[in-house]
Amino acid sequence: MRGISKAGILLCFFFFSTGYLSAQVFWTETFGTGCNAGTLANGFVSVNGTWTIDAPVANNDADANRWYISATENGEGVGNCGAACGTNPTLHIGGLTDNGADYSKGAQTSTDAKAISPAIDCSNKCAIELSFEYIENGDGTDDNLIVWYFDGSTWTVLEDTPKTPFGACAPQGLWTNRTIALPVSANNNADVQIAFQWVNNNDGLGTNPSAAIYNIQLSSTDNIAPTITCPSNQTVNNGTNCGYQITDFTSLATATDNCGVPTLTQIPAPGTEIGSGMHTVELIAEDGSGNTTSCTFELTVYESTPPVITCPSDTVSCEPVVAYDAPIVVENCTGYTLTQNDATGYTSGDAFPIGVTNQSYEVIDASGNVASCNFNVEILELPSTAEILTAPAQFCDENSVTLEATAPTSGVGEWTVITGNATLTNQFANTTGANNLSFGINTFVWTVTSSSCGATSDTVSMEVFDNPSQANTQNDLTICGDTSVNIVATSPSVGVGSWTSVNGTASFLDDLAPNTVLYNLDPGWNEIVWTVSNGVCPSTSDTLRVYTSGRVEIYSPDTTVCLVNKGFQLQGSPIPNGVKGIWYGLTGGIEITDQKTSTPTVLSVSGGDNYIVYGHNHPVCGTTTDTIKVEGVQCDAYNPVLPTVITPNADGRNDLFVITDLNVLYPNAMVTIVNRWGNLVFESEGYEVPWDGTLMNNGEELPMGTYFYRILLNDSINTEITGPISIIR
C-alpha cells in the first residue's frame, strides 16, 4: 500500500459465520510473531511446515508482484483497518520490495502466483471448513485473489473471494473474515493443502490494497458422535488381595465413527487401584471433532477371605427394654454390610416380649463373602404392679372392713397385717375381709411376687377410734372483782378433753387440762365448753357459765352537740342477763329515752357542759357506772323561746322570766326590763339569776301589767332581742 500511512482505525464492526465460531479448530496458521519485513513466502517455515510458491514463468513478468510473509502488513483482526508493522505477520502480495499489501500495476508486472500451504493432516476429521481473515482489492477480476484446494492428487478452485470493504478505512482495507467449506474429499484425508492465488495484469490500473491473509484455520463441524459397545460385565477373582489394579478394557469394546477411528478412554484409568466389590467402568469414544459417546459395564472384584462376626452373649432380663451392642465384625478388606435378618421385628433398645427372642445378624463383605451369628434375648415375667383400690379411712368403733386390690396379671398376690391384730378372711384373694380391727392404726400390705423378678407392694392404713368419755364440768360461777378463776372438769378415760370459749375471747392457762385457770373474760356471762373427742367419733361436751361484773363502759366518746337538733344515740357496753342497766343526766337539762337499754337516745341537752351517767346493777356484785360529757353549743342564730307571761306567786310554776341558756352561751349579755313608761325595773350583766317580777329582784313586787325587755347579746354582730313580758298575779 504505497504512500499510505497505516495507522490502525478501530471499527465497531463484526462479521462471522456460525459454523466458523462453533466448529472445532484443529489446524491454525498465524505465521509466527514479530515485526519482520521482506520475508518471501517461498520456503517460509512455520510451525506447520514449509510454504511454497507456484509461479509459472509463462504467466509472470520479470517485475511480477511477489508473496511475502511479514508484519509489514500487520494482521489487525476482523473489523480493523489495515496497518503497517506490528507483531502479527501476514501472507500478502507486494512489489519487488516488501511494502505491505501494495502491488505494482505498471508494465511488465503481470503476476500469477499461488502461495501453497504445507500438507495438512485431516485424518479423523469430517465436514471441514477453511476460515481466514483477509483484505483484498485490485481491479476486479484483472487483479484478483482466488482460493484453491488440493486433495492429494488434484487442485480445484474453492472460491474467488469477494473484495473486502473499505468502510472508514479508505484508502486502506478493512480486515474481514471468510469461511469456506472444503469438499468431502478432505474428510479423513491426511494430505490436504490450500493455496492463495494472486493474478494481476499490467494495464496500469488497480487500487490498493492487494491481498493479505492472516489467522488461517481448518475446523471440523462434524456433530455426529461415534458409536461404542462396551464389553459384558466382568468378574475378577483377586484371591486374598484387597486391592486390584484395574486393567485396560478398551480392547474389549467396539467403537466406530462416520469419520475415522475414534479414540477410547477408560474411567477409572488402567492401573488405578480399586477395592473389592462392584465398580462401574465407563468407556468413552471421542472422534476427531470432539464428539463423544460413552457406555458402562460392571466390574466385580472379589476376594476369597470371609469376614468374621461375633454376636453379643445371650441376655436374660426382667426389664423388657433391652439394649445391646452391635455385633463385632472383623473384615480383612474395607467395606461390608451388616444386616439383622431374624425378622422378629425387635432390635436393640426395643421392649421385648416375655419369653425368648432370637436375634440373628449377617455380614456380607464387598466380595459377597457371608458370615452370620445369633443370640437370645430372654425376658422374664415381672410381677404386676401392686395397687390397693381401698382408700385409707378412719372409723369409730368399727370391727371389720373390706380390702380390695387390683388382681395381678402376673405373679401371686398376698395380704399381710403389719400393725394391729386384724384377721384376714382370705389373704391370697385380691378382695378380702379384715376382721377384729384394733383400736388405733391397722396397716395392711398387698404384695405381688414373681418367681424371678422380685415383688411389688402397696400399703393402706385403717384407723379405728373408741367412743370418747362423757364430758362433765362444774355449775355456773360468778366473779365480782377477780380477773381469773379456777375451773374444773372430769378427766376423760377415752379421748382428749379441751376447753373452748363460745364468746371467743376467754383464755386458758392450759386448754387441754381438766383443771386449769380461766382469764380474759368478757363482762357479763361467758360460756365455757369442756369437750371430749376421739378421732372421727362423735364428741361429748358440757358447758360452764361464768359471770364477771367487769367495768361498765360508755363506748360513745365525749362530744359536742347543737342545742337545736333531733337527738343523738349513745352506745354503752351490753347489759348481761340478770343485770339492770340505767342512763340518767347528772347535770343540765337532759332528756333521755330508752334509759334501760345499752343504746338510748338523748333528745335534748342544756347549753354548756352536760354529764350523763350509765350504770349496771348486779344483785350480787352491786353497781358500776361510767360517765360521758356532752357540751351543748349554739350552732345557728340564737333564737330562744321566751315566755310572754310570768306568774310570780311562789307556786313553783312560771314564777321567773327564764331565758334558756342565755347565761351559759352569752355570759356578757346585757338584759334590761322597763315598764310601759320606760322606767327601768330590772337590769343585769349576764343572766345568772332570772327576773322574778320584783323591782331589781329586791323583793318589792311590781304591779301587774305589761313590761318590755331588751337583750343585748354582745356578740360579734351586736345581736339585740326585744319583746313584751306581762306579770299576772
XYZ file of C-alpha atoms in Angstrom:
729
model
C 0.000 0.000 0.000
C 2.339 2.623 -1.364
C 2.376 6.079 0.148
C -0.385 5.273 2.669
C 0.059 5.677 6.421
C -1.142 2.530 8.101
C -2.377 3.920 11.396
C -4.936 1.378 12.547
C -8.506 2.618 12.916
C -10.653 0.516 15.272
C -14.085 -0.180 13.846
C -17.006 -1.486 15.866
C -17.929 -3.977 13.154
C -18.002 -7.812 13.311
C -18.692 -10.379 10.642
C -18.712 -14.096 11.326
C -20.418 -17.289 10.346
C -21.976 -19.628 12.830
C -20.031 -22.598 11.519
C -16.755 -20.776 11.942
C -17.427 -19.890 15.516
C -18.952 -23.183 16.529
C -16.572 -25.563 14.736
C -13.669 -27.361 16.405
C -10.397 -25.872 15.124
C -7.689 -28.460 14.514
C -5.178 -26.520 12.321
C -4.117 -22.868 12.648
C -1.571 -20.760 10.767
C -0.623 -17.293 12.096
C 2.910 -17.109 10.611
C 4.642 -16.535 13.931
C 5.235 -13.197 15.656
C 7.426 -10.128 15.360
C 7.809 -7.113 13.109
C 9.767 -8.571 10.192
C 9.851 -7.256 6.631
C 10.803 -8.570 3.201
C 10.488 -12.284 4.035
C 9.444 -14.154 0.926
C 6.707 -16.715 1.335
C 8.526 -19.259 -0.814
C 10.372 -21.545 1.561
C 8.930 -19.910 4.713
C 8.887 -22.443 7.535
C 6.114 -22.071 10.088
C 5.102 -24.333 12.982
C 3.000 -26.259 10.442
C 5.730 -26.770 7.815
C 7.107 -25.074 4.687
C 5.147 -22.691 2.474
C 5.910 -22.773 -1.264
C 5.113 -20.592 -4.272
C 3.909 -21.858 -7.659
C 4.523 -19.049 -10.231
C 4.721 -20.322 -13.842
C 7.286 -18.339 -15.842
C 4.922 -18.050 -18.775
C 2.403 -16.159 -16.633
C 4.746 -13.843 -14.706
C 6.706 -10.850 -15.962
C 10.186 -10.069 -14.799
C 8.802 -7.470 -12.357
C 5.861 -9.600 -11.219
C 4.414 -8.968 -7.773
C 5.547 -11.341 -5.026
C 4.109 -13.210 -1.997
C 5.677 -12.133 1.301
C 5.193 -13.353 4.862
C 5.964 -10.452 7.177
C 4.446 -7.904 9.531
C 4.944 -5.104 7.051
C 1.236 -5.728 6.543
C 0.138 -6.494 10.101
C -2.758 -8.804 10.955
C -5.098 -6.369 12.678
C -8.090 -8.608 13.284
C -11.610 -8.541 11.879
C -13.208 -5.086 11.786
C -9.930 -3.161 11.980
C -8.198 -1.059 9.331
C -5.035 -2.273 7.698
C -1.857 -1.124 9.388
C 1.906 -1.309 8.966
C 4.427 -3.153 11.055
C 3.102 -4.818 14.176
C 3.638 -8.245 15.774
C 1.289 -10.325 13.594
C 2.942 -11.296 10.254
C 0.599 -11.893 7.307
C 0.776 -13.620 3.938
C 0.453 -10.716 1.468
C 1.192 -9.553 -2.121
C 3.789 -6.825 -2.553
C 6.003 -5.435 -5.266
C 9.658 -6.120 -5.957
C 10.224 -4.966 -2.395
C 8.027 -5.695 0.622
C 5.825 -2.690 1.058
C 2.889 -4.479 2.645
C -0.273 -5.349 0.689
C 0.718 -2.889 -2.040
C 1.122 -4.255 -5.581
C 2.591 -2.856 -8.820
C 0.202 -2.193 -11.706
C 2.512 -0.894 -14.470
C 4.238 -2.530 -17.442
C 5.890 -5.921 -17.006
C 4.041 -6.655 -13.706
C 1.773 -9.432 -14.855
C 1.500 -11.864 -11.960
C 0.055 -15.393 -11.487
C 1.389 -16.929 -8.241
C -0.016 -19.415 -5.721
C 1.100 -19.410 -2.086
C 0.755 -23.078 -1.120
C 0.424 -24.287 2.468
C 2.274 -27.221 3.978
C 0.414 -30.540 3.890
C -2.467 -30.621 6.393
C -3.442 -33.886 8.128
C -7.263 -34.100 8.225
C -7.347 -37.657 9.444
C -10.407 -38.387 11.560
C -11.866 -35.006 10.579
C -15.066 -34.501 8.594
C -17.215 -31.579 7.460
C -14.122 -29.411 7.292
C -14.231 -25.653 6.914
C -11.482 -23.231 5.923
C -11.579 -19.811 7.569
C -9.207 -16.879 7.408
C -9.020 -13.123 7.941
C -8.088 -11.039 4.873
C -8.114 -7.747 2.983
C -8.393 -7.632 -0.818
C -8.885 -5.063 -3.546
C -7.445 -4.532 -7.053
C -9.064 -4.106 -10.464
C -11.992 -6.548 -10.487
C -11.075 -9.957 -11.889
C -7.991 -8.482 -13.555
C -6.350 -8.011 -10.171
C -7.818 -10.788 -8.037
C -7.392 -13.295 -5.158
C -8.529 -16.934 -5.642
C -8.546 -19.730 -3.029
C -7.524 -23.272 -4.106
C -7.823 -26.727 -2.576
C -5.648 -29.838 -3.062
C -6.926 -33.315 -2.095
C -3.564 -35.041 -2.582
C -3.986 -35.576 -6.305
C -5.933 -32.677 -7.818
C -6.067 -28.920 -7.330
C -9.500 -27.302 -7.541
C -10.730 -23.753 -7.058
C -12.574 -23.226 -3.794
C -13.647 -19.619 -4.217
C -12.986 -16.314 -5.915
C -13.060 -14.324 -2.696
C -15.113 -11.129 -2.562
C -13.343 -7.811 -2.393
C -13.288 -6.578 1.200
C -14.984 -3.276 2.047
C -13.132 -0.084 2.846
C -15.565 1.186 5.430
C -13.952 4.084 7.259
C -10.533 2.746 6.317
C -10.241 4.239 2.790
C -7.835 4.098 1.107
C -6.814 1.236 3.411
C -8.675 -2.060 3.606
C -10.983 -3.285 6.372
C -9.973 -6.650 7.787
C -12.717 -9.185 7.135
C -13.297 -12.844 7.923
C -14.156 -15.584 5.377
C -15.275 -19.204 5.841
C -15.356 -21.787 3.022
C -16.443 -25.414 3.262
C -13.905 -27.936 1.874
C -15.049 -30.703 -0.467
C -15.908 -34.098 1.076
C -12.629 -35.357 -0.324
C -10.973 -33.555 2.588
C -12.760 -35.812 5.091
C -10.318 -38.138 6.821
C -7.655 -37.030 4.286
C -4.089 -36.901 5.584
C -2.742 -34.927 2.558
C -4.734 -31.710 2.177
C -3.318 -28.363 1.041
C -4.758 -24.950 0.406
C -3.375 -22.163 -1.755
C -3.994 -18.459 -2.298
C -3.546 -17.353 -5.950
C -2.956 -13.722 -6.889
C -3.471 -12.705 -10.503
C -2.975 -9.229 -11.941
C -2.309 -7.771 -15.419
C -0.046 -4.913 -16.374
C -2.659 -2.443 -17.580
C -1.550 0.112 -15.058
C -4.977 0.053 -13.377
C -5.908 -1.143 -9.932
C -6.460 0.008 -6.428
C -4.638 -0.998 -3.271
C -4.721 -2.945 -1.083
C -3.751 -6.047 -2.998
C -4.340 -9.079 -0.747
C -3.253 -10.078 2.745
C -4.235 -13.232 4.680
C -3.964 -13.902 8.426
C -5.114 -16.459 11.035
C -5.847 -19.318 8.649
C -7.804 -22.123 10.372
C -9.208 -25.511 9.461
C -12.037 -26.743 11.667
C -14.374 -29.658 11.764
C -18.106 -29.088 12.040
C -18.828 -32.766 12.361
C -21.523 -33.251 15.037
C -22.137 -36.958 14.563
C -20.969 -38.815 17.659
C -19.233 -42.150 17.342
C -20.893 -45.387 18.429
C -19.469 -47.644 21.117
C -20.378 -51.062 22.508
C -18.991 -51.972 25.937
C -17.965 -55.485 26.879
C -20.265 -57.520 29.080
C -19.955 -57.247 32.862
C -16.615 -58.536 34.074
C -15.637 -60.509 37.192
C -12.135 -60.742 38.655
C -11.025 -63.232 41.327
C -8.467 -61.329 43.351
C -7.588 -64.189 45.693
C -6.900 -62.930 49.203
C -5.849 -59.496 47.977
C -7.982 -56.485 48.830
C -6.564 -54.078 46.234
C -6.854 -54.601 42.457
C -5.143 -52.543 39.764
C -7.737 -52.224 37.043
C -6.662 -53.403 33.581
C -7.317 -51.801 30.193
C -10.714 -52.955 28.923
C -10.810 -50.703 25.821
C -9.671 -53.599 23.635
C -12.893 -55.414 24.527
C -15.068 -52.532 23.272
C -16.240 -51.894 19.706
C -16.262 -48.266 18.501
C -16.992 -46.794 15.069
C -17.355 -43.278 13.677
C -18.526 -41.682 10.470
C -15.103 -40.081 10.174
C -12.096 -42.195 11.065
C -11.373 -44.268 14.104
C -12.433 -42.782 17.450
C -10.125 -42.647 20.464
C -11.136 -44.727 23.513
C -10.664 -43.590 27.108
C -11.374 -45.635 30.267
C -12.578 -44.362 33.658
C -11.065 -45.417 36.087
C -7.875 -45.316 34.065
C -5.935 -48.568 33.668
C -3.589 -49.100 36.615
C -5.902 -47.365 39.086
C -6.173 -49.380 42.296
C -9.721 -50.262 43.327
C -11.104 -52.355 46.157
C -13.286 -55.393 46.266
C -16.902 -55.182 45.250
C -18.815 -53.941 42.247
C -17.439 -50.990 40.296
C -18.839 -49.142 37.313
C -16.334 -48.750 34.455
C -17.007 -46.121 31.792
C -15.542 -46.249 28.259
C -15.613 -43.023 26.220
C -15.258 -42.871 22.423
C -14.190 -39.480 21.021
C -13.860 -38.664 17.332
C -11.535 -36.145 15.777
C -14.176 -33.428 16.031
C -14.562 -33.829 19.781
C -17.877 -35.706 19.608
C -18.106 -38.299 22.375
C -20.187 -41.326 23.257
C -19.824 -43.466 26.353
C -21.005 -46.780 27.715
C -20.575 -48.552 31.053
C -20.275 -52.040 32.392
C -19.923 -53.510 35.878
C -16.620 -54.875 37.090
C -16.902 -57.107 40.144
C -13.721 -57.739 42.072
C -13.908 -60.330 44.795
C -11.516 -61.788 47.293
C -11.953 -65.154 48.984
C -11.494 -64.380 52.724
C -14.870 -64.229 54.514
C -15.499 -61.738 57.335
C -15.743 -62.816 60.976
C -18.799 -61.773 63.022
C -19.242 -62.074 66.816
C -22.689 -61.557 68.350
C -23.322 -60.351 71.937
C -23.868 -63.003 74.590
C -27.370 -64.210 75.433
C -29.280 -61.736 77.604
C -31.718 -62.530 80.421
C -33.618 -59.575 81.859
C -36.635 -58.761 83.973
C -36.940 -55.388 82.266
C -38.477 -55.626 78.783
C -36.431 -52.786 77.267
C -33.075 -54.311 76.325
C -30.157 -52.516 74.667
C -27.198 -54.497 73.403
C -24.034 -53.728 71.472
C -23.953 -54.330 67.742
C -22.139 -57.497 66.609
C -18.393 -57.095 66.137
C -17.234 -57.588 62.543
C -13.633 -58.291 61.543
C -13.024 -57.884 57.791
C -9.662 -58.099 56.053
C -10.785 -55.603 53.415
C -12.755 -52.388 53.735
C -16.430 -52.293 53.061
C -19.097 -54.635 54.357
C -22.842 -54.625 55.082
C -24.197 -55.721 58.471
C -27.869 -56.771 58.443
C -30.243 -58.044 61.100
C -32.105 -60.866 59.390
C -34.120 -62.610 62.128
C -37.390 -60.925 61.039
C -38.622 -60.726 64.669
C -39.229 -57.002 64.427
C -37.225 -56.395 67.632
C -33.778 -54.906 67.942
C -31.564 -53.141 70.478
C -33.462 -50.550 72.541
C -36.888 -52.125 71.931
C -39.289 -53.537 74.533
C -39.021 -57.306 74.015
C -41.907 -59.700 74.718
C -41.862 -62.128 77.617
C -40.041 -65.285 76.634
C -37.069 -65.995 74.349
C -36.475 -63.915 71.205
C -33.693 -64.990 68.845
C -31.641 -62.202 67.270
C -29.721 -63.070 64.085
C -27.209 -60.959 62.157
C -25.477 -61.432 58.802
C -22.445 -59.650 57.381
C -21.624 -59.565 53.656
C -18.317 -58.084 52.536
C -17.730 -56.315 49.255
C -16.845 -59.639 47.582
C -20.106 -61.272 48.673
C -18.491 -63.436 51.363
C -21.060 -64.096 54.100
C -20.835 -64.769 57.844
C -23.606 -64.863 60.445
C -24.240 -65.217 64.174
C -27.189 -65.225 66.571
C -28.041 -64.891 70.259
C -31.112 -64.949 72.501
C -32.860 -62.218 74.480
C -34.970 -63.723 77.257
C -37.448 -61.533 79.141
C -38.627 -62.887 82.469
C -42.074 -62.102 83.791
C -42.231 -59.053 86.057
C -44.798 -59.048 88.830
C -47.838 -56.870 88.210
C -47.776 -53.513 89.890
C -49.389 -53.878 93.288
C -52.288 -51.452 93.612
C -54.704 -51.242 96.554
C -58.059 -49.829 95.483
C -59.411 -49.319 99.022
C -58.640 -45.797 100.202
C -57.250 -45.134 103.707
C -60.082 -44.443 106.154
C -60.922 -43.692 109.779
C -63.726 -45.402 111.703
C -65.449 -45.021 115.039
C -65.821 -48.239 116.994
C -65.726 -50.323 113.769
C -64.819 -54.044 113.885
C -64.311 -55.020 110.209
C -63.545 -53.590 106.760
C -63.313 -54.908 103.170
C -59.930 -54.607 101.447
C -59.682 -54.610 97.635
C -56.637 -54.585 95.336
C -56.136 -54.947 91.584
C -55.948 -58.627 90.635
C -52.405 -59.441 89.392
C -51.930 -60.427 85.754
C -48.515 -61.881 86.564
C -47.152 -63.117 89.877
C -49.002 -64.069 93.058
C -50.704 -61.585 95.386
C -50.898 -61.810 99.197
C -52.246 -59.602 102.025
C -50.305 -59.214 105.271
C -51.127 -57.348 108.515
C -48.298 -55.031 109.557
C -49.841 -53.270 112.579
C -52.911 -54.182 114.607
C -54.464 -57.553 115.403
C -56.872 -57.880 112.482
C -57.560 -61.275 110.912
C -57.978 -61.752 107.131
C -60.728 -63.802 105.522
C -58.505 -64.853 102.560
C -55.006 -63.437 102.473
C -54.403 -64.547 98.832
C -57.598 -63.038 97.362
C -57.353 -59.544 95.927
C -60.651 -58.790 97.709
C -60.860 -59.929 101.331
C -62.429 -59.039 104.660
C -60.328 -57.711 107.575
C -61.988 -58.545 110.945
C -61.278 -57.891 114.632
C -59.798 -54.478 113.908
C -57.793 -52.987 116.784
C -58.327 -49.523 118.185
C -55.636 -47.337 116.625
C -53.734 -47.899 113.326
C -54.340 -51.134 111.389
C -51.855 -51.387 108.463
C -52.245 -53.828 105.569
C -49.803 -54.601 102.702
C -50.740 -56.135 99.314
C -47.665 -57.781 97.740
C -47.419 -59.254 94.221
C -44.436 -61.637 93.895
C -42.875 -63.266 90.804
C -40.523 -66.228 90.873
C -37.564 -64.455 89.220
C -38.173 -60.721 89.115
C -38.926 -59.714 92.700
C -42.076 -58.192 94.112
C -44.136 -55.025 94.149
C -46.257 -53.836 97.063
C -48.778 -51.241 98.143
C -49.865 -50.234 101.659
C -53.083 -48.939 103.198
C -53.915 -47.983 106.804
C -57.264 -48.055 108.607
C -57.567 -46.138 111.906
C -60.261 -47.167 114.430
C -61.282 -44.880 117.298
C -63.181 -45.756 120.538
C -66.127 -43.586 121.638
C -64.885 -40.756 123.891
C -65.736 -40.461 127.620
C -68.724 -38.311 128.647
C -67.657 -34.686 129.273
C -68.643 -33.202 132.684
C -67.805 -29.830 134.313
C -68.966 -27.688 137.280
C -72.039 -25.406 137.683
C -72.309 -21.667 136.882
C -69.763 -19.309 138.520
C -69.982 -15.604 139.423
C -66.869 -13.357 139.698
C -67.387 -9.860 141.035
C -63.908 -8.433 141.176
C -61.331 -11.007 140.096
C -59.851 -11.233 136.597
C -59.406 -15.028 136.656
C -60.982 -18.145 138.128
C -60.092 -21.812 138.515
C -62.325 -24.177 136.518
C -62.584 -27.983 136.805
C -63.866 -30.807 134.544
C -63.662 -34.608 134.686
C -60.543 -36.144 133.146
C -61.529 -38.439 130.181
C -60.568 -42.098 130.238
C -61.010 -42.278 126.443
C -60.205 -39.388 124.166
C -58.801 -35.936 124.713
C -60.509 -33.066 126.519
C -60.233 -29.404 125.607
C -61.674 -26.098 126.808
C -63.185 -23.571 124.362
C -64.870 -20.211 124.801
C -68.159 -19.755 122.979
C -67.716 -15.971 123.151
C -64.232 -16.471 121.689
C -62.322 -14.071 123.969
C -61.633 -16.023 127.149
C -58.187 -17.602 127.606
C -56.994 -20.728 129.400
C -53.768 -21.391 131.193
C -53.892 -24.889 129.617
C -56.878 -25.551 127.384
C -56.202 -29.336 127.423
C -56.023 -29.700 131.240
C -59.285 -30.599 133.038
C -58.219 -28.397 135.996
C -56.984 -25.013 134.735
C -57.236 -21.203 135.161
C -59.703 -19.170 133.080
C -58.908 -15.470 132.372
C -59.563 -12.603 129.871
C -63.295 -12.924 130.493
C -65.786 -10.576 128.887
C -68.021 -8.627 131.274
C -71.271 -10.481 131.777
C -71.874 -14.132 131.089
C -69.146 -16.224 129.391
C -69.970 -19.676 128.040
C -67.071 -22.108 128.536
C -67.309 -25.618 126.988
C -65.383 -28.751 128.027
C -65.294 -31.161 125.035
C -64.001 -34.724 124.962
C -63.180 -36.014 121.425
C -61.534 -39.080 119.934
C -60.774 -39.156 116.177
C -63.852 -39.435 113.979
C -66.151 -40.468 116.816
C -68.861 -38.027 117.949
C -67.589 -35.723 120.717
C -69.223 -35.206 124.125
C -69.382 -31.776 125.803
C -70.604 -29.870 128.884
C -70.989 -26.098 129.285
C -69.926 -23.912 132.222
C -71.326 -20.341 132.501
C -69.110 -17.788 134.253
C -70.340 -14.274 135.110
C -67.924 -11.406 135.714
C -69.055 -7.951 136.661
C -66.314 -6.266 134.750
C -66.426 -2.485 134.181
C -69.420 -0.786 132.657
C -68.292 1.354 129.710
C -69.806 4.057 127.542
C -68.433 3.405 124.064
C -69.526 6.798 122.739
C -66.815 9.441 123.335
C -67.297 12.856 124.955
C -68.934 15.027 122.316
C -70.314 18.439 121.412
C -73.845 18.788 120.020
C -76.006 21.594 118.746
C -78.746 22.774 121.062
C -81.236 22.610 118.254
C -81.159 19.034 116.858
C -83.224 15.879 116.562
C -81.378 13.959 119.230
C -78.472 11.539 119.112
C -77.784 7.965 120.219
C -75.310 6.759 122.835
C -73.602 3.345 122.820
C -72.730 1.505 126.025
C -71.382 -1.932 126.892
C -74.019 -4.687 126.568
C -76.229 -5.420 129.567
C -75.672 -9.061 130.667
C -78.536 -11.323 131.647
C -79.568 -10.814 135.266
C -78.148 -7.257 135.279
C -80.139 -3.999 135.187
C -78.938 -1.013 133.187
C -79.832 2.698 133.605
C -78.905 6.068 131.883
C -79.547 9.434 133.608
C -78.412 13.048 133.473
C -76.096 14.130 136.237
C -76.188 17.886 135.450
C -78.006 20.113 132.976
C -81.386 19.815 131.383
C -81.096 16.364 129.782
C -83.951 14.344 128.284
C -83.252 10.614 127.572
C -85.459 7.852 126.096
C -84.900 4.062 126.386
C -82.919 4.630 129.565
C -82.723 0.906 130.441
C -81.066 -0.233 127.175
C -77.408 -0.074 126.182
C -78.246 2.253 123.251
C -80.507 5.097 124.464
C -81.407 8.263 122.546
C -80.702 11.754 124.031
C -83.447 14.102 122.903
C -82.066 17.344 124.369
C -79.317 18.856 126.484
C -78.702 22.228 128.065
C -76.216 24.713 126.790
C -72.714 24.204 128.156
C -71.449 21.019 129.851
C -73.923 18.199 130.479
C -72.865 14.969 132.257
C -74.651 11.658 131.540
C -74.194 8.512 133.702
C -74.520 4.848 132.542
C -74.758 2.127 135.244
C -75.021 -1.707 135.573
C -76.562 -3.229 138.726
C -75.944 -6.923 139.550
C -77.771 -8.493 142.519
C -74.548 -9.988 143.854
C -71.765 -7.720 142.572
C -73.574 -4.371 143.016
C -73.479 -1.314 140.678
C -70.737 0.047 138.425
C -71.005 3.268 136.375
C -69.365 5.293 133.612
C -69.870 8.982 132.712
C -69.812 10.953 129.459
C -69.669 14.735 128.942
C -71.860 16.326 126.274
C -71.350 20.025 125.530
C -74.358 21.908 124.129
C -73.472 24.759 121.762
C -75.479 27.224 119.722
C -74.909 26.245 116.119
C -77.428 28.601 114.453
C -78.567 32.131 115.285
C -79.642 32.438 118.927
C -83.418 32.464 118.971
C -84.625 31.350 122.378
C -88.263 30.653 123.135
C -89.148 33.465 125.592
C -92.208 33.421 127.839
C -94.725 36.236 127.335
C -96.216 35.896 130.821
C -94.858 35.156 134.298
C -96.916 34.435 137.408
C -94.640 35.195 140.362
C -96.872 33.729 143.086
C -94.305 31.278 144.579
C -96.198 28.218 143.415
C -93.093 26.901 141.663
C -94.584 27.231 138.184
C -93.734 30.067 135.818
C -92.506 32.235 138.674
C -89.414 33.502 136.750
C -88.640 35.117 133.401
C -86.451 32.238 132.148
C -84.228 32.874 129.105
C -82.929 29.445 128.098
C -79.112 29.059 128.067
C -78.550 32.831 127.885
C -76.082 32.987 130.766
C -74.251 29.840 129.511
C -73.948 30.891 125.890
C -73.577 34.655 126.370
C -72.198 35.343 129.857
C -71.633 39.056 128.959
C -75.173 39.661 127.722
C -76.941 42.818 128.996
C -80.650 42.382 129.984
C -82.863 45.380 130.796
C -86.644 45.469 131.548
C -88.741 48.675 131.649
C -92.381 49.441 132.410
C -94.665 50.976 129.888
C -93.464 54.458 130.854
C -89.862 53.472 130.182
C -88.815 53.285 133.779
C -86.112 50.701 134.470
C -87.368 47.856 136.670
C -84.577 45.226 136.078
C -81.015 45.302 134.841
C -78.360 42.568 134.755
C -74.989 41.968 133.032
C -75.097 38.274 132.453
C -78.246 36.453 133.371
C -77.237 34.080 136.089
C -80.328 34.966 138.221
C -83.580 35.260 136.211
C -86.020 38.205 136.855
C -88.615 37.257 139.484
C -91.130 40.083 138.797
C -89.814 42.396 141.564
C -88.059 45.723 141.263
C -84.426 44.939 140.572
C -85.084 41.499 142.064
C -85.028 43.097 145.558
C -88.355 41.601 146.682
C -90.544 44.682 146.011
C -93.432 43.360 143.958
C -94.234 45.200 140.749
C -97.807 45.748 139.714
C -99.452 43.528 137.165
C -99.186 44.776 133.647
C -97.048 44.706 130.537
C -93.312 45.335 130.645
C -90.713 45.408 127.878
C -87.344 43.646 127.757
C -84.200 44.383 125.741
C -81.430 41.778 125.453
C -78.012 42.718 124.014
C -76.013 39.503 123.394
C -72.750 41.436 122.953
C -71.738 39.012 120.224
C -69.704 39.790 117.086
C -72.754 41.196 115.262
C -74.334 43.028 118.191
C -77.496 40.971 118.240
C -80.444 42.581 120.026
C -83.631 40.786 121.156
C -86.698 42.748 122.352
C -90.280 41.972 123.271
C -93.069 42.310 125.873
C -93.425 40.331 129.096
C -96.578 40.516 131.277
C -96.942 39.974 135.048
C -100.096 38.270 136.208
C -100.697 37.502 139.860
